[in-house]
Structures are given as C-alpha cells and as structure tokens.
Coordinates of C-alpha atoms in Angstrom, one line a residue:
Chain A
M1 CA -49.9 97.1 -4.3
M2 CA -50.7 98.2 -7.8
K3 CA -47.1 98.3 -8.8
D4 CA -46.9 94.5 -8.8
P5 CA -46.6 93.6 -12.4
E6 CA -48.0 90.1 -11.8
L7 CA -51.1 91.5 -10.3
L8 CA -51.6 93.9 -13.3
F9 CA -51.1 90.9 -15.5
L10 CA -53.9 89.0 -13.7
L11 CA -56.2 92.0 -13.9
G12 CA -55.4 92.4 -17.5
G13 CA -56.2 88.7 -18.0
V14 CA -59.6 89.1 -16.4
V15 CA -60.4 92.2 -18.5
A16 CA -59.5 90.2 -21.6
V17 CA -61.8 87.4 -20.6
L18 CA -64.6 89.8 -19.9
L19 CA -64.1 91.5 -23.3
I20 CA -64.5 88.2 -25.0
A21 CA -67.6 87.4 -22.9
S22 CA -69.1 90.8 -23.8
A23 CA -68.3 90.3 -27.5
V24 CA -69.7 86.8 -27.5
T25 CA -72.9 87.9 -25.8
R26 CA -73.3 90.8 -28.3
L27 CA -72.8 88.4 -31.2
L28 CA -75.4 85.9 -29.8
I29 CA -77.9 88.6 -29.3
H30 CA -77.3 90.0 -32.7
R31 CA -77.7 86.6 -34.3
K32 CA -80.5 85.1 -32.3
G33 CA -82.4 88.2 -31.0
V34 CA -83.1 88.9 -27.4
N35 CA -84.6 86.1 -25.2
P36 CA -84.7 85.6 -21.4
T37 CA -81.6 83.4 -21.3
L38 CA -79.5 85.9 -23.4
E39 CA -80.8 88.8 -21.4
N40 CA -79.8 87.1 -18.2
L41 CA -76.4 86.4 -19.7
R42 CA -76.0 90.1 -20.7
Q43 CA -76.9 91.2 -17.3
R44 CA -74.5 88.7 -15.7
V45 CA -71.6 89.8 -17.9
N46 CA -72.3 93.5 -17.1
A47 CA -72.4 92.7 -13.4
W48 CA -69.1 91.0 -13.7
W49 CA -67.6 94.1 -15.3
W50 CA -68.9 96.3 -12.4
M51 CA -67.7 93.8 -9.8
M52 CA -64.2 93.7 -11.4
L53 CA -64.1 97.5 -11.5
V54 CA -65.1 97.8 -7.8
F55 CA -62.7 95.1 -6.7
G56 CA -59.9 96.6 -8.8
A57 CA -60.6 100.0 -7.3
S58 CA -60.4 98.7 -3.8
L59 CA -57.0 97.2 -4.6
A60 CA -55.8 100.5 -6.0
L61 CA -56.7 102.2 -2.7
G62 CA -54.3 99.9 -0.9
R63 CA -54.6 97.9 2.3
S64 CA -57.1 100.2 3.9
G65 CA -59.2 100.3 0.7
V66 CA -59.4 96.5 0.7
F67 CA -60.4 96.3 4.3
G68 CA -63.0 99.1 3.9
F69 CA -64.3 97.4 0.8
Y70 CA -64.9 94.1 2.6
A71 CA -66.4 95.8 5.6
L72 CA -68.9 97.3 3.2
L73 CA -69.5 93.9 1.6
S74 CA -70.0 92.3 5.0
F75 CA -72.5 95.1 5.8
L76 CA -74.5 94.6 2.6
A77 CA -74.4 90.8 3.0
L78 CA -75.5 90.9 6.6
R79 CA -78.2 93.4 5.7
E80 CA -79.6 91.0 3.0
F81 CA -79.4 88.0 5.4
L82 CA -81.2 89.8 8.3
T83 CA -83.8 91.3 5.9
L84 CA -84.9 87.7 4.9
S85 CA -84.4 86.3 8.4
P86 CA -87.4 87.5 10.5
T87 CA -86.5 89.3 13.6
P88 CA -89.1 90.8 16.0
P89 CA -88.8 94.2 17.6
G90 CA -87.2 92.7 20.7
D91 CA -84.1 92.1 18.7
H92 CA -83.9 95.7 17.3
R93 CA -81.4 97.0 19.8
T94 CA -79.3 93.8 19.5
L95 CA -79.1 94.3 15.8
A96 CA -78.2 98.0 16.1
W97 CA -75.2 96.9 18.1
V98 CA -74.3 94.3 15.6
F99 CA -74.4 96.6 12.5
F100 CA -73.0 99.7 14.1
L101 CA -70.5 98.4 16.6
I102 CA -69.6 94.7 16.3
L103 CA -69.1 94.8 12.6
P104 CA -66.9 97.9 12.4
V105 CA -64.8 96.9 15.5
H106 CA -64.2 93.5 13.9
Y107 CA -62.9 95.1 10.8
F108 CA -60.8 97.5 12.8
F109 CA -59.1 94.5 14.5
A110 CA -58.5 93.0 11.1
W111 CA -57.1 96.2 9.7
V112 CA -54.7 97.0 12.6
P113 CA -53.9 93.9 12.4
W114 CA -54.5 92.4 15.8
Y115 CA -54.8 88.8 15.1
G116 CA -55.8 87.6 18.6
M117 CA -58.8 90.0 18.7
F118 CA -59.7 89.3 15.1
L119 CA -59.9 85.7 16.0
I120 CA -62.0 85.9 19.1
W121 CA -64.0 89.2 18.9
I122 CA -66.9 87.6 17.1
P123 CA -66.9 83.9 18.3
V124 CA -66.5 84.9 21.9
Y125 CA -67.5 88.4 22.7
A126 CA -70.1 89.1 20.1
F127 CA -71.7 85.7 20.4
I128 CA -72.0 86.3 24.1
F129 CA -73.3 89.8 23.7
I130 CA -76.0 89.0 21.2
P131 CA -78.1 86.6 23.4
V132 CA -77.5 88.8 26.5
R133 CA -78.8 91.9 24.8
S134 CA -81.9 90.1 23.4
A135 CA -82.5 88.4 26.8
L136 CA -82.4 91.9 28.5
A137 CA -85.0 93.1 25.9
G138 CA -87.3 90.6 27.4
D139 CA -88.9 88.8 24.4
T140 CA -88.5 85.0 25.0
D141 CA -90.6 83.8 22.1
R142 CA -88.4 81.5 20.0
F143 CA -85.4 82.9 21.8
L144 CA -82.9 80.3 20.9
E145 CA -83.9 80.3 17.2
R146 CA -83.6 84.1 17.0
T147 CA -80.3 84.2 18.7
S148 CA -78.9 81.4 16.5
R149 CA -80.0 83.2 13.4
I150 CA -78.3 86.4 14.3
Q151 CA -75.2 84.6 15.4
W152 CA -75.1 82.6 12.1
G153 CA -75.5 85.7 10.1
V154 CA -72.7 87.5 11.9
L155 CA -70.5 84.4 11.7
T156 CA -70.9 83.9 7.9
C157 CA -71.4 87.4 6.6
V158 CA -68.8 89.2 8.8
Y159 CA -66.3 86.7 10.4
F160 CA -65.9 84.2 7.6
L161 CA -65.9 86.9 4.8
S162 CA -63.3 89.0 6.7
Y163 CA -60.7 86.1 6.2
L164 CA -60.4 87.2 2.6
P165 CA -58.9 90.7 3.3
M166 CA -57.0 89.1 6.2
L167 CA -55.0 87.2 3.7
L168 CA -53.2 90.5 3.1
E169 CA -51.7 90.1 6.6
L170 CA -50.3 86.6 6.2
P171 CA -46.5 86.8 6.4
I172 CA -45.5 84.3 3.7
P173 CA -41.7 83.8 3.3
G174 CA -40.5 85.1 -0.1
Y175 CA -43.9 86.6 -0.9
A176 CA -43.8 89.9 1.2
G177 CA -45.9 92.7 -0.3
Q178 CA -47.5 90.4 -2.8
N179 CA -50.5 89.1 -0.9
A180 CA -52.9 91.1 -3.0
K181 CA -52.5 88.5 -5.7
L182 CA -53.5 85.8 -3.2
V183 CA -56.7 87.6 -2.5
F184 CA -57.3 87.9 -6.2
F185 CA -56.5 84.2 -6.6
V186 CA -59.1 83.2 -4.1
V187 CA -61.8 85.4 -5.6
L188 CA -60.9 84.4 -9.1
V189 CA -60.9 80.6 -8.5
T190 CA -64.1 80.6 -6.4
Q191 CA -66.0 82.7 -9.0
I192 CA -64.6 80.8 -12.0
S193 CA -65.6 77.6 -10.2
D194 CA -69.2 79.0 -9.9
V195 CA -69.3 79.9 -13.6
M196 CA -67.8 76.6 -14.7
Q197 CA -70.1 74.5 -12.6
Y198 CA -73.0 76.5 -13.9
V199 CA -71.9 76.1 -17.6
F200 CA -71.0 72.5 -17.4
G201 CA -74.1 71.8 -15.4
K202 CA -76.2 73.3 -18.1
L203 CA -74.3 71.4 -20.8
F204 CA -73.8 68.0 -19.2
G205 CA -75.8 68.0 -16.0
R206 CA -77.8 64.9 -15.3
H207 CA -77.5 63.7 -11.7
L208 CA -78.7 66.3 -9.2
L209 CA -76.6 66.3 -6.1
A210 CA -79.1 67.7 -3.6
P211 CA -82.4 68.2 -5.4
K212 CA -84.2 69.4 -2.3
V213 CA -81.6 72.1 -1.7
S214 CA -80.5 73.2 -5.1
P215 CA -82.2 72.5 -8.5
S216 CA -79.0 73.4 -10.4
K217 CA -76.1 71.6 -8.7
T218 CA -75.3 68.4 -10.5
R219 CA -72.6 65.8 -10.2
E220 CA -71.4 66.5 -13.7
G221 CA -71.4 70.2 -13.1
L222 CA -69.3 69.8 -10.0
L223 CA -66.9 67.3 -11.5
Y224 CA -66.3 68.8 -14.9
G225 CA -66.7 72.4 -13.8
G226 CA -64.7 71.9 -10.7
A227 CA -62.0 70.2 -12.7
A228 CA -61.9 73.1 -15.2
A229 CA -61.7 75.6 -12.3
T230 CA -58.9 73.6 -10.6
L231 CA -56.9 73.5 -13.8
I232 CA -57.4 77.3 -14.3
G233 CA -56.4 77.9 -10.7
G234 CA -53.4 75.7 -11.0
S235 CA -52.3 77.5 -14.1
L236 CA -52.0 80.7 -12.0
W237 CA -49.5 79.1 -9.7
W238 CA -46.9 81.7 -10.7
A239 CA -48.9 84.5 -9.1
T240 CA -49.2 82.6 -5.8
P241 CA -46.5 81.5 -3.3
F242 CA -47.4 77.9 -4.2
S243 CA -45.7 75.4 -6.5
F244 CA -47.8 74.1 -9.4
P245 CA -48.9 70.9 -7.6
A246 CA -49.7 72.9 -4.5
A247 CA -51.6 75.5 -6.4
L248 CA -53.7 72.7 -8.0
A249 CA -54.4 71.2 -4.6
M250 CA -55.4 74.6 -3.2
S251 CA -57.6 75.3 -6.2
A252 CA -59.3 72.0 -5.7
L253 CA -59.8 72.9 -2.0
L254 CA -61.3 76.3 -3.0
V255 CA -63.6 74.5 -5.5
L256 CA -64.8 72.1 -2.9
A257 CA -65.2 74.7 -0.1
G258 CA -66.9 77.0 -2.5
F259 CA -69.4 74.3 -3.6
L260 CA -70.2 73.4 0.0
G261 CA -70.6 77.1 1.0
G262 CA -73.0 77.6 -1.9
L263 CA -74.9 74.5 -1.0
V264 CA -75.3 75.5 2.6
M265 CA -76.4 79.0 1.8
S266 CA -78.9 77.6 -0.7
A267 CA -80.3 75.4 2.1
V268 CA -80.5 78.5 4.4
K269 CA -82.2 80.5 1.7
R270 CA -84.8 77.9 1.0
S271 CA -85.6 77.5 4.7
L272 CA -86.3 81.3 4.7
G273 CA -88.5 80.9 1.7
A274 CA -86.5 82.9 -0.8
K275 CA -85.0 82.3 -4.2
D276 CA -82.5 85.1 -4.1
W277 CA -81.0 87.0 -1.2
G278 CA -81.8 90.4 -2.8
R279 CA -82.1 92.3 -6.0
G280 CA -78.9 94.4 -5.7
I281 CA -77.0 92.8 -8.7
P282 CA -79.1 92.5 -11.9
G283 CA -78.9 88.9 -13.2
H284 CA -77.3 87.5 -10.1
G285 CA -79.6 88.4 -7.2
G286 CA -78.2 90.0 -4.1
V287 CA -74.6 90.5 -2.9
L288 CA -74.9 87.4 -0.8
D289 CA -75.7 85.3 -3.9
R290 CA -72.3 86.2 -5.3
L291 CA -70.4 85.8 -2.0
D292 CA -71.9 82.5 -0.8
S293 CA -69.1 80.4 -2.3
I294 CA -66.4 82.6 -0.7
L295 CA -67.9 82.4 2.8
F296 CA -66.6 78.9 3.6
A297 CA -63.6 79.1 1.2
A298 CA -62.0 82.1 2.7
P299 CA -61.4 80.9 6.3
I300 CA -60.4 77.4 5.2
F301 CA -58.0 78.8 2.6
F302 CA -56.5 81.2 5.1
H303 CA -55.9 78.6 7.8
V304 CA -54.6 75.9 5.4
T305 CA -52.2 78.5 3.8
A306 CA -51.1 79.7 7.3
Y307 CA -50.4 76.1 8.3
Y308 CA -48.7 75.3 5.0
F309 CA -46.2 78.1 5.6
T310 CA -46.1 77.5 9.3
T311 CA -46.8 81.1 10.0
N312 CA -47.5 82.0 13.5
M313 CA -50.0 84.8 13.3
A314 CA -50.3 85.3 17.0
V315 CA -46.6 86.1 17.2
E316 CA -46.3 88.0 13.9
R317 CA -49.5 90.1 14.4
P318 CA -49.9 90.6 18.1
Q319 CA -51.5 93.5 19.9
P320 CA -49.8 96.6 18.5
E321 CA -47.8 98.9 20.7
W322 CA -50.0 101.9 20.3
I323 CA -53.1 100.0 21.5
R324 CA -51.2 98.6 24.5
Q325 CA -50.1 102.1 25.4
L326 CA -53.7 103.4 25.1
L327 CA -54.9 100.7 27.5
T328 CA -52.0 100.9 30.0
P329 CA -53.5 103.7 32.2
W330 CA -56.3 101.2 33.1
G331 CA -54.1 98.1 33.3
G332 CA -51.2 99.8 35.2
Chain B
M1 CA -81.7 119.6 -5.6
I2 CA -81.4 118.7 -2.0
R3 CA -84.8 116.9 -2.1
A4 CA -83.5 114.6 -4.9
L5 CA -80.4 113.8 -2.9
V6 CA -82.4 113.0 0.2
A7 CA -84.7 110.8 -1.8
F8 CA -81.7 109.0 -3.2
L9 CA -80.2 108.5 0.2
V10 CA -83.4 107.2 1.6
R11 CA -83.7 104.7 -1.3
L12 CA -80.1 103.7 -0.7
A13 CA -80.5 103.2 3.0
T14 CA -83.8 101.3 2.9
G15 CA -83.2 99.4 -0.4
V16 CA -86.5 100.7 -1.8
R17 CA -86.5 101.2 -5.6
L18 CA -87.5 104.2 -7.6
V19 CA -90.8 103.7 -9.3
A20 CA -89.6 105.2 -12.5
D21 CA -92.5 104.2 -14.7
A22 CA -95.3 105.6 -12.4
T23 CA -97.9 107.3 -14.4
A24 CA -99.2 110.8 -13.6
P25 CA -102.8 110.8 -12.5
Q26 CA -105.5 112.4 -14.7
T27 CA -106.9 114.4 -11.8
R28 CA -105.5 114.3 -8.3
R29 CA -104.3 111.2 -6.5
I30 CA -104.6 109.8 -3.0
Y31 CA -101.9 107.3 -2.1
F32 CA -103.3 105.2 0.9
A33 CA -101.0 102.8 2.6
N34 CA -100.6 100.5 5.6
H35 CA -98.9 102.2 8.5
S36 CA -96.2 100.7 10.7
S37 CA -93.5 103.2 11.1
H38 CA -92.7 106.9 11.0
L39 CA -90.6 106.1 8.0
D40 CA -93.7 105.3 6.0
F41 CA -94.4 108.5 4.2
V42 CA -90.7 109.3 3.8
V43 CA -90.2 106.0 1.9
I44 CA -93.3 106.5 -0.3
W45 CA -92.1 110.1 -1.0
A46 CA -88.6 108.9 -1.9
S47 CA -89.8 106.1 -4.2
L48 CA -91.8 108.5 -6.5
P49 CA -90.1 110.0 -9.5
R50 CA -89.4 113.7 -9.3
R51 CA -92.2 114.8 -11.5
L52 CA -94.7 113.2 -9.1
R53 CA -92.8 113.7 -5.9
D54 CA -92.6 117.5 -6.3
H55 CA -96.3 117.9 -5.8
T56 CA -97.0 115.0 -3.4
R57 CA -97.7 115.9 0.2
P58 CA -98.0 113.5 3.2
V59 CA -100.8 113.9 5.7
A60 CA -99.1 113.4 9.0
A61 CA -99.8 113.6 12.7
A62 CA -99.5 117.1 14.2
E63 CA -98.7 115.8 17.7
Y64 CA -95.6 113.9 16.6
W65 CA -94.2 116.4 14.0
E66 CA -94.7 119.6 15.9
K67 CA -92.9 118.4 19.1
D68 CA -89.7 120.3 18.4
P69 CA -88.5 122.9 15.9
A70 CA -86.4 120.5 14.0
R71 CA -89.3 118.1 13.4
R72 CA -91.6 121.0 12.6
W73 CA -89.2 122.3 9.9
I74 CA -88.7 118.8 8.4
A75 CA -92.5 118.2 8.2
R76 CA -93.6 121.6 7.2
H77 CA -90.9 122.9 5.0
F78 CA -89.0 119.9 3.7
F79 CA -91.9 117.5 3.1
K80 CA -94.6 120.1 2.9
A81 CA -96.8 117.8 5.1
V82 CA -100.4 118.6 5.9
L83 CA -100.3 118.2 9.7
I84 CA -103.5 117.0 11.2
P85 CA -104.1 116.5 15.0
R86 CA -105.0 113.0 16.0
D87 CA -106.6 114.1 19.3
P88 CA -110.4 114.1 18.7
K89 CA -110.9 117.4 20.6
R90 CA -108.3 119.3 18.5
M91 CA -109.5 117.6 15.3
K92 CA -112.9 119.2 15.4
S93 CA -111.6 122.7 15.3
A94 CA -108.8 121.9 12.8
D95 CA -111.1 120.8 10.0
P96 CA -108.8 118.1 8.6
L97 CA -111.0 117.3 5.7
G98 CA -111.2 120.9 4.6
R99 CA -107.4 121.2 4.8
M100 CA -106.8 118.1 2.7
I101 CA -109.3 119.2 0.1
A102 CA -107.6 122.6 0.0
A103 CA -104.3 121.0 -0.6
L104 CA -105.8 118.9 -3.4
E105 CA -107.2 122.0 -5.0
E106 CA -103.8 123.6 -4.8
G107 CA -102.6 120.8 -7.1
A108 CA -101.0 118.4 -4.6
D109 CA -101.4 114.6 -4.4
L110 CA -101.7 113.3 -0.9
I111 CA -100.3 110.4 1.1
V112 CA -102.6 109.1 3.8
F113 CA -102.6 106.3 6.3
P114 CA -106.2 105.4 6.9
E115 CA -105.4 103.2 9.9
G116 CA -104.8 106.3 11.9
T117 CA -102.0 104.8 13.9
R118 CA -99.1 102.4 13.4
S119 CA -99.9 98.7 13.5
Y120 CA -97.7 95.7 13.5
G121 CA -98.3 92.5 11.5
S122 CA -101.7 93.3 10.2
V123 CA -103.8 96.2 8.7
A124 CA -106.1 97.6 11.3
R125 CA -109.6 98.9 10.4
F126 CA -109.6 102.1 8.4
K127 CA -110.8 105.3 10.0
P128 CA -113.6 107.1 8.1
G129 CA -111.4 109.9 6.7
L130 CA -110.8 108.2 3.4
F131 CA -114.5 107.7 2.8
H132 CA -115.4 111.3 3.5
L133 CA -112.6 112.5 1.2
A134 CA -113.5 110.2 -1.6
S135 CA -117.2 111.0 -1.3
K136 CA -116.6 114.8 -1.4
R137 CA -114.3 114.5 -4.4
P138 CA -115.4 111.5 -6.5
D139 CA -112.9 112.5 -9.3
L140 CA -110.0 111.5 -7.1
E141 CA -107.7 108.6 -8.1
L142 CA -107.3 106.3 -5.1
M143 CA -104.1 104.2 -5.2
P144 CA -103.4 101.5 -2.6
V145 CA -99.7 101.2 -1.5
Y146 CA -98.2 98.3 0.5
L147 CA -95.1 98.9 2.6
E148 CA -93.1 96.0 3.9
N149 CA -90.5 95.7 6.5
L150 CA -90.4 99.3 7.5
N151 CA -91.6 98.4 10.9
R152 CA -88.5 96.3 11.3
I153 CA -86.3 99.2 10.1
L154 CA -87.8 101.7 12.5
P155 CA -90.3 100.1 14.9
K156 CA -92.5 102.1 17.3
G157 CA -90.5 103.7 20.0
E158 CA -87.1 103.2 18.5
L159 CA -84.7 106.0 17.5
I160 CA -82.0 104.2 15.5
P161 CA -83.1 102.7 12.2
L162 CA -81.6 99.3 11.2
P163 CA -80.1 99.1 7.7
L164 CA -82.6 96.4 6.6
M165 CA -84.3 96.4 3.2
G166 CA -87.8 97.6 2.8
H167 CA -90.2 97.0 0.0
I168 CA -93.0 99.1 -1.6
V169 CA -95.7 97.9 -3.9
Y170 CA -98.0 100.3 -5.8
G171 CA -101.4 98.8 -6.8
D172 CA -103.9 99.8 -9.4
A173 CA -106.4 102.5 -8.5
V174 CA -109.5 101.5 -6.7
P175 CA -112.9 103.0 -7.5
V176 CA -114.4 105.7 -5.3
P177 CA -117.5 104.9 -3.2
Q178 CA -120.1 103.5 -5.6
E179 CA -123.8 104.1 -5.8
G180 CA -125.4 102.6 -2.7
E181 CA -122.0 101.6 -1.1
G182 CA -121.9 102.4 2.5
K183 CA -119.0 103.7 4.6
P184 CA -118.1 100.3 6.2
E185 CA -118.1 98.5 2.8
F186 CA -115.9 101.1 1.2
L187 CA -113.4 101.1 4.0
E188 CA -113.2 97.4 4.1
R189 CA -112.8 97.2 0.3
T190 CA -109.9 99.7 0.3
R191 CA -108.4 97.9 3.3
L192 CA -108.5 94.6 1.4
A193 CA -106.9 96.3 -1.6
V194 CA -103.8 97.1 0.5
I195 CA -103.7 93.6 2.0
A196 CA -104.0 92.1 -1.5
L197 CA -100.8 93.8 -2.5
S198 CA -98.9 92.1 0.3
H199 CA -99.2 88.7 -1.5
G200 CA -99.9 86.7 1.6
T201 CA -97.6 88.5 4.0
L202 CA -100.6 90.2 5.6
T203 CA -103.8 88.2 6.1
A204 CA -107.3 89.5 5.6
S205 CA -108.3 88.1 9.0
S206 CA -110.8 89.8 11.4
P207 CA -110.9 93.5 10.9
D208 CA -110.7 93.8 14.6
D209 CA -107.0 92.8 14.6
E210 CA -105.5 94.7 17.4
R211 CA -102.5 97.0 17.0
S212 CA -99.4 96.3 18.9

C-alpha cells in the first residue's frame, strides 16, 4: 500500500499544506499575540497534524490496519453518541451487545470481506436484535424512542462510517491495489470541504442556511467553499480512477453529502442539548465532530463509484471458502 | 508504577480527565461525592494527580469488598480502602468514625459517599457520618465532588461496564459545621453543594427522594 508513489505524493502534499498552516499560525501569533481565535486555530492545526499522522500510520499497517483503525473510530464515535443520548439501565445489556459484539462482527465482515453480510448484518440482524433485547429487559418507558436512538447511532457511527475502509475492497478495473488513494481522496475532499466552507463562511458568509440548526452554515460558505473544495478534489483526478470531469462531479457529490451529513448531525446534537460531541480533540470537539461530514458521504460515494464502474460486489466479494467450510458441519 | 498505569487506563476507559491543577490541602481533606456506581471511588482516585492520589484512601462498604479474595485484595492492598460495614449491628463494634480518624491521622485524605448507598437520578439524604467526622476534626477541608454518568457506565447489578464517557467536577471546599449549626442543616448544606456542581442535571428537590 505504502509503495504506491502517487499515495506518497498525496501524503507529502498534505504535509506541505500543514507545514504552511503551522507556519502561518506561528507568524500570526507572533505578530498579533495570542487571542481566543488564534489559540483555537493553533489547536485545530495541531489536531490536523495528529489526525494525519494517525491516518497515515493506519495506511502503513496495510489493509488490516485500516479496518482496525476505522473499527476504533466507530467505537469512539458510537461512544460519544451514546454518552450524549440518554439511555436508562434497561438498555444496558443491549448496549453491551452493541459495543462488544455487533460492532466487532460488522468490521470482521468488512475485513474478510464478505459483502453480503457487511451489507445486511446491521440493517437486518442488529436492528432486529436491539429492540428485542431491550423489550426482554422489560422497560417500556419511551421504548420506541430509545430503540430508534440506538439504531440511529449504530447506523451512522458504525455502518455508514465502515463504507470508508470498505472502499479498499471495490474491484475497480485498472486500479487494482491502488484503492488506498481513493480512501485518502474521500477523507481529503470532505475535510477540505469543511475547512473551506468554514473559512469562506467567516469571510463572506451572510445568508444563514438553517439558522435553527447551525449558526455557522451559510449560503456563501457552502457555494464558495464548496466550489473551492470541488476544484481541489478535481485537481486530484490523477490519483483516482476517475477522469477529470468525473472527479469534479464526485468531488461535488462529496461536498454536498458532507454538508448534509454535517447539517443532520448538528440537528441531532442540538436536539440532545449539546454543542460538541465530546472533548477528545482540542479545538475541534469530539471524534464525531470531525467525522460527521464523512458519515453520509462514505456510503453514497461507495455506491455511486460501484455503480459507475459496474462492479458487482456480491459476485466479487462473496462468502469466503474458509467460512463456508466452517459452517458446513451444521448445514450439511 | 502499576497504580499510575491503572489510573491512566481508568481515565482512558471512562473518558474522565486528570485534574492536573488540583491543589494540595493545608491539612487533611475529605472528598465527598454523590454515589451511583461501584466505579465511583475508582474514578475519583484515577482523576487525582499522583501527588494527591498516593495518599488518598476511599471509604468503602465492607460487605461488598470482602466477598471474595480478589475483591479483598483490590480494596485493601491496591486502593488501600478503609472498609466499613454498612450493617448497623456490625457497625457499632467496628467503630467506623475512629478508623476514619486514625486514617486521617496517618496522613491520608479520604473519599466518602455520605448517601450511604447508590442512588439513581438524584442525591439522597446524607447519613450523619460526615457531620460527626467534621465536628470531631474541624480542621478538615471538605471538598464536594460531582460524578456524572457513572451509573450509566456500571449501574447497580451489572457486571460489564459500558464504554460511555463519565464526568467529574470538583467544587470549592465547604465550611465545617458552624457555631450553632445543627446536624440536619449541615448535612443538607453539604448535599446541596454536591447538587450545585451538577449544573442542573440533579435537582435539589425533596430530600426524601427515594433511591432506585
């Protein structure tokens, strides 16, 4: 994975941008002295360095490293989500199953890869198990609401997020063994889209898009920031299996899906009475605050790409032989 | 040290932060907190910086912690807990107050849970122990502590903790029983001090709030 020169070039590019960002921040603080905005900026840039290091390290560990990394991220995101989403003692056992069985098994299916089970383990089996276990625990107070919250958390933090590492398993003609760049591309474009929308919003933002949901999302931020991110994404077409126009279109799709994902998670956060999902990342909030734009972007990008290259995942990634043999004594 | 590693792991697992800027007390300190889970004193212990943690001892229920050798070792040797029986008959002969004061005199700070038992959703009325302790040793520093979410991480009766995030708030020291202040007034005042740290999560409703 790390031997791919284009991937190293991408990583090098990000390092270069972060070096510039660090230098600019230092310069601004040197000139203007420390104030809350600059302190926040410094924290944000430092956090970006760490995130890039951790993400890069997971790529260096290969396929399993990436799946393990995202399993951990899902775990942390789900943890933040369920901490803020009140659950009574009646749901304790259900949640234990979710954290310690449902989540790892899902990532196991993704890692194998067994596409069929990856696709249905959560939306069918987990979604049925969750209300059943809670019903058996006997607490019927606000039952539907509690079940729905847990299901939503599992759907977004585990299922949707796992589409990102699953990109490694898409068999794209002419792109074999290079899928790591595609994962990098999605993360890069969604995060740059966040940053661009934030910056352009601060500079030119005037018309709030959804004032009740988010005080910082503006029409100008989305249009100019989104356009900038789309162009940047398009300019990376050479690292993707797409042509330049296709890369532009996919970048625009990522920008839109990222924006909508961030908007929805803001609405969810607000309904839970919180400003941030956690305090894990100084300057950014929690893990989920960083991932919220990826949550909707990953599954949409995965399926659109799969459709674009007419890959048939069910045929290409079926139940592996060793699992079939494990299960045969029972099936006969 | 193993203790530092365990403290780090507890903080990692529960999301509770190290209170790095905690000041050392002038004399001896009593941390008193709301009680909702067996994790409570572990989390307070883990959140203190080493210089305070090394001489902080939890006061815990003997019935629970002496049940099997593993628990006994953990309570006695690892956490150096002062084990007090909750059963009133055993309590009379065990002299809990004397043992706590002896621990203080040996140079330890104590962690106590004046509710006496685990409650859910509110802070139950405080048992008299804190009043007697503070009356006998008026030089003590009484620090209220609020623990949040720990009862969701490990509720009563459960064995497997959930990896949710807990929260701990240390308050400013409250004064010892004043001239003319009776036991109920003191206990209510200290109880409200803990509730105040919860910033609205716990309400100061009737002190007869029942435990779950």
